[in-house]
């Protein structure tokens, strides 16, 4: 079953509601339990080293706590390996502390887990080798390399063929769709779209070939 992973960064009621519509199983990632408590949502599981969860949330969800004490992996990685799912939407990971967001992005790039992050303004994922998106002309399409990457595209105002992307060389922020978009990418690239494009991104990801990756830490 698709699931929603809830992290500790601020999450609006609207964003949480949207995520739960697509991922009805709910996993709180450590401090995300307090977000769910405030929203009146009962998680199926609370995972992490539990150093950020309040006493109130700990008591409320006592029968759902999965404590993992080791400090060699992040709480997000702990959740991925404890609660694998065919598809996950992560909320509460964009915003607040930048180092926490970067650690989540790094874990997604490393594992190629089929996880989509949703925030107030954006939704993002690590691109599979091929992705086809049904987008309206003018839709913002940003490509952010997490490692060396190159590829070909159709439906972008500025095609990417022949470009060598990398975190310290070239990025692809604020490109735009001219209509439906197809991306064929080698390497590790994050795709960032407006949050309103969540349904289109979910449809594209769930029908795309699953990329190879490694197990969560």
Short mmCIF file of C-alpha atoms in Angstrom, two decimals:
data_model
loop_
_atom_site.label_atom_id
_atom_site.label_comp_id
_atom_site.label_asym_id
_atom_site.label_seq_id
_atom_site.Cartn_x
_atom_site.Cartn_y
_atom_site.Cartn_z
CA UNK A 1 0.00 0.00 0.00
CA UNK A 2 1.30 3.53 -0.75
CA UNK A 3 2.29 5.37 2.39
CA UNK A 4 2.93 8.83 3.76
CA UNK A 5 6.12 9.46 5.70
CA UNK A 6 5.83 12.42 8.07
CA UNK A 7 9.02 14.16 9.19
CA UNK A 8 9.62 16.77 11.82
CA UNK A 9 9.64 19.94 9.66
CA UNK A 10 6.46 22.06 9.69
CA UNK A 11 3.60 20.60 7.62
CA UNK A 12 0.39 22.46 6.85
CA UNK A 13 -2.96 20.73 7.26
CA UNK A 14 -3.55 21.03 3.53
CA UNK A 15 -0.25 19.42 2.53
CA UNK A 16 -0.79 16.58 5.00
CA UNK A 17 -4.31 16.02 3.71
CA UNK A 18 -3.09 15.85 0.11
CA UNK A 19 -0.38 13.37 1.02
CA UNK A 20 -2.76 11.12 2.96
CA UNK A 21 -5.12 11.03 -0.01
CA UNK A 22 -2.40 9.37 -2.07
CA UNK A 23 -0.60 7.46 0.71
CA UNK A 24 -3.17 6.26 3.27
CA UNK A 25 -0.73 4.25 5.38
CA UNK A 26 1.04 6.66 7.77
CA UNK A 27 4.53 6.39 9.22
CA UNK A 28 5.79 9.08 11.59
CA UNK A 29 9.53 9.66 11.36
CA UNK A 30 10.56 10.55 14.92
CA UNK A 31 9.38 14.15 15.56
CA UNK A 32 6.78 13.81 12.82
CA UNK A 33 4.70 12.05 15.46
CA UNK A 34 3.97 15.43 17.04
CA UNK A 35 2.76 16.79 13.71
CA UNK A 36 0.32 13.88 13.45
CA UNK A 37 -0.78 14.29 17.06
CA UNK A 38 -1.60 17.95 16.45
CA UNK A 39 -3.53 17.00 13.31
CA UNK A 40 -5.45 14.21 15.05
CA UNK A 41 -4.01 11.50 12.79
CA UNK A 42 -3.15 8.06 14.14
CA UNK A 43 0.05 6.69 12.57
CA UNK A 44 0.48 3.03 11.72
CA UNK A 45 4.06 3.25 12.95
CA UNK A 46 6.48 5.69 14.62
CA UNK A 47 10.10 5.03 13.62
CA UNK A 48 13.42 6.55 14.66
CA UNK A 49 15.85 6.99 17.51
CA UNK A 50 12.96 8.90 19.15
CA UNK A 51 15.10 11.74 20.45
CA UNK A 52 12.80 14.41 18.95
CA UNK A 53 9.35 13.09 19.90
CA UNK A 54 7.51 14.74 22.78
CA UNK A 55 6.45 12.85 25.86
CA UNK A 56 2.83 13.48 24.96
CA UNK A 57 3.20 11.91 21.52
CA UNK A 58 5.27 9.08 22.97
CA UNK A 59 2.43 8.24 25.37
CA UNK A 60 -0.29 8.63 22.73
CA UNK A 61 1.45 6.28 20.31
CA UNK A 62 3.12 3.95 22.84
CA UNK A 63 1.92 0.80 21.07
CA UNK A 64 3.23 1.99 17.70
CA UNK A 65 6.79 3.01 18.60
CA UNK A 66 9.64 1.31 16.76
CA UNK A 67 12.77 2.50 18.52
CA UNK A 68 16.07 2.13 16.61
CA UNK A 69 18.87 3.43 18.80
CA UNK A 70 21.84 3.24 16.41
CA UNK A 71 23.24 6.54 15.15
CA UNK A 72 24.85 5.32 11.91
CA UNK A 73 21.77 6.20 9.85
CA UNK A 74 19.23 9.00 9.78
CA UNK A 75 15.67 8.60 11.02
CA UNK A 76 14.53 8.86 7.40
CA UNK A 77 16.76 5.92 6.42
CA UNK A 78 15.48 3.97 9.42
CA UNK A 79 11.91 4.54 8.21
CA UNK A 80 12.72 3.43 4.67
CA UNK A 81 14.23 0.14 5.77
CA UNK A 82 11.62 -0.52 8.49
CA UNK A 83 8.57 0.28 6.39
CA UNK A 84 9.24 -0.44 2.71
CA UNK A 85 6.38 0.40 0.37
CA UNK A 86 5.80 0.37 -3.39
CA UNK A 87 5.50 4.15 -3.23
CA UNK A 88 5.85 6.80 -0.51
CA UNK A 89 5.09 10.51 -0.20
CA UNK A 90 7.27 12.35 2.29
CA UNK A 91 6.03 15.51 4.01
CA UNK A 92 7.81 17.40 6.76
CA UNK A 93 11.19 17.01 5.06
CA UNK A 94 11.28 20.20 2.95
CA UNK A 95 11.74 23.37 4.97
CA UNK A 96 13.04 24.00 8.47
CA UNK A 97 16.64 22.71 8.75
CA UNK A 98 18.55 22.59 5.47
CA UNK A 99 20.96 19.90 6.72
CA UNK A 100 18.03 17.58 7.44
CA UNK A 101 16.60 18.14 3.97
CA UNK A 102 19.99 17.51 2.34
CA UNK A 103 20.41 14.27 4.30
CA UNK A 104 17.03 13.08 3.00
CA UNK A 105 17.91 14.04 -0.57
CA UNK A 106 21.23 12.21 -0.25
CA UNK A 107 19.50 9.07 1.03
CA UNK A 108 17.07 9.16 -1.90
CA UNK A 109 19.93 9.62 -4.36
CA UNK A 110 21.80 6.71 -2.79
CA UNK A 111 18.93 4.24 -2.55
CA UNK A 112 16.80 5.36 -5.52
CA UNK A 113 13.79 4.66 -3.29
CA UNK A 114 10.48 5.45 -4.94
CA UNK A 115 9.74 8.40 -2.67
CA UNK A 116 8.32 11.76 -3.62
CA UNK A 117 8.84 14.74 -1.30
CA UNK A 118 6.01 17.27 -1.04
CA UNK A 119 6.20 20.78 0.39
CA UNK A 120 4.14 23.95 0.22
CA UNK A 121 5.70 25.13 -3.04
CA UNK A 122 7.41 22.12 -4.59
CA UNK A 123 7.37 18.39 -5.07
CA UNK A 124 10.50 16.49 -6.00
CA UNK A 125 11.97 13.07 -6.62
CA UNK A 126 15.12 11.42 -7.90
CA UNK A 127 14.60 10.76 -11.59
CA UNK A 128 14.36 7.17 -12.80
CA UNK A 129 16.21 6.45 -16.08
CA UNK A 130 13.13 7.47 -18.08
CA UNK A 131 10.14 9.56 -17.07
CA UNK A 132 7.20 10.89 -19.08
CA UNK A 133 5.17 13.74 -17.60
CA UNK A 134 1.88 15.22 -18.74
CA UNK A 135 2.55 18.93 -18.13
CA UNK A 136 0.94 22.11 -19.40
CA UNK A 137 3.03 24.60 -21.35
CA UNK A 138 4.87 26.99 -19.05
CA UNK A 139 5.09 24.59 -16.09
CA UNK A 140 8.35 25.06 -14.17
CA UNK A 141 10.68 22.08 -14.51
CA UNK A 142 13.91 22.22 -12.51
CA UNK A 143 16.65 19.62 -12.73
CA UNK A 144 19.20 19.48 -9.93
CA UNK A 145 22.12 17.05 -10.28
CA UNK A 146 23.07 15.15 -7.14
CA UNK A 147 26.04 13.68 -9.01
CA UNK A 148 27.31 13.64 -12.60
CA UNK A 149 24.39 13.36 -15.01
CA UNK A 150 23.47 13.81 -18.65
CA UNK A 151 20.46 13.03 -20.77
CA UNK A 152 18.02 13.94 -23.49
CA UNK A 153 14.62 15.57 -23.26
CA UNK A 154 11.52 16.37 -25.25
CA UNK A 155 9.03 19.06 -24.35
CA UNK A 156 11.43 21.42 -22.55
CA UNK A 157 11.98 25.02 -23.58
CA UNK A 158 15.71 24.46 -23.17
CA UNK A 159 16.60 20.86 -24.17
CA UNK A 160 19.25 19.11 -22.10
CA UNK A 161 20.88 16.97 -24.80
CA UNK A 162 24.66 17.41 -24.94
CA UNK A 163 24.89 19.04 -21.50
CA UNK A 164 27.03 17.62 -18.71
CA UNK A 165 25.38 18.28 -15.33
CA UNK A 166 27.04 18.16 -11.92
CA UNK A 167 26.66 19.79 -8.49
CA UNK A 168 29.79 21.90 -9.04
CA UNK A 169 29.37 22.56 -12.74
CA UNK A 170 25.93 22.91 -14.32
CA UNK A 171 22.40 22.73 -12.93
CA UNK A 172 19.05 22.97 -14.68
CA UNK A 173 16.93 25.27 -12.55
CA UNK A 174 13.82 27.00 -13.86
CA UNK A 175 13.46 25.30 -17.20
CA UNK A 176 9.90 25.20 -18.54
CA UNK A 177 7.64 22.71 -20.26
CA UNK A 178 6.31 23.41 -23.73
CA UNK A 179 3.83 20.55 -23.27
CA UNK A 180 4.23 16.90 -22.22
CA UNK A 181 7.83 16.20 -21.17
CA UNK A 182 10.01 13.11 -21.53
CA UNK A 183 13.35 12.82 -19.72
CA UNK A 184 15.95 10.12 -20.34
CA UNK A 185 18.74 10.60 -17.83
CA UNK A 186 21.97 8.80 -16.96
CA UNK A 187 23.34 9.61 -13.52
CA UNK A 188 21.65 11.03 -10.46
CA UNK A 189 19.29 13.94 -10.96
CA UNK A 190 16.55 15.42 -8.82
CA UNK A 191 13.40 16.66 -10.54
CA UNK A 192 11.61 19.60 -8.91
CA UNK A 193 8.11 20.63 -9.98
CA UNK A 194 5.44 22.94 -8.55
CA UNK A 195 3.49 21.24 -5.75
CA UNK A 196 0.33 21.45 -7.87
CA UNK A 197 1.90 18.93 -10.26
CA UNK A 198 1.86 16.19 -7.61
CA UNK A 199 -0.81 14.06 -9.38
CA UNK A 200 1.11 14.20 -12.66
CA UNK A 201 4.35 13.24 -10.93
CA UNK A 202 2.74 10.36 -9.04
CA UNK A 203 1.23 9.02 -12.27
CA UNK A 204 4.57 9.27 -14.04
CA UNK A 205 6.60 7.68 -11.24
CA UNK A 206 4.26 4.76 -10.65
CA UNK A 207 4.39 3.81 -14.33
CA UNK A 208 8.14 4.38 -14.79
CA UNK A 209 10.69 1.53 -14.64
CA UNK A 210 12.15 1.29 -11.14
CA UNK A 211 15.83 2.29 -11.07
CA UNK A 212 18.45 0.21 -9.34
CA UNK A 213 19.79 1.37 -6.00
CA UNK A 214 21.12 0.15 -2.69
CA UNK A 215 19.35 -0.71 0.53
CA UNK A 216 18.70 2.10 3.06
CA UNK A 217 21.38 2.46 5.70
#
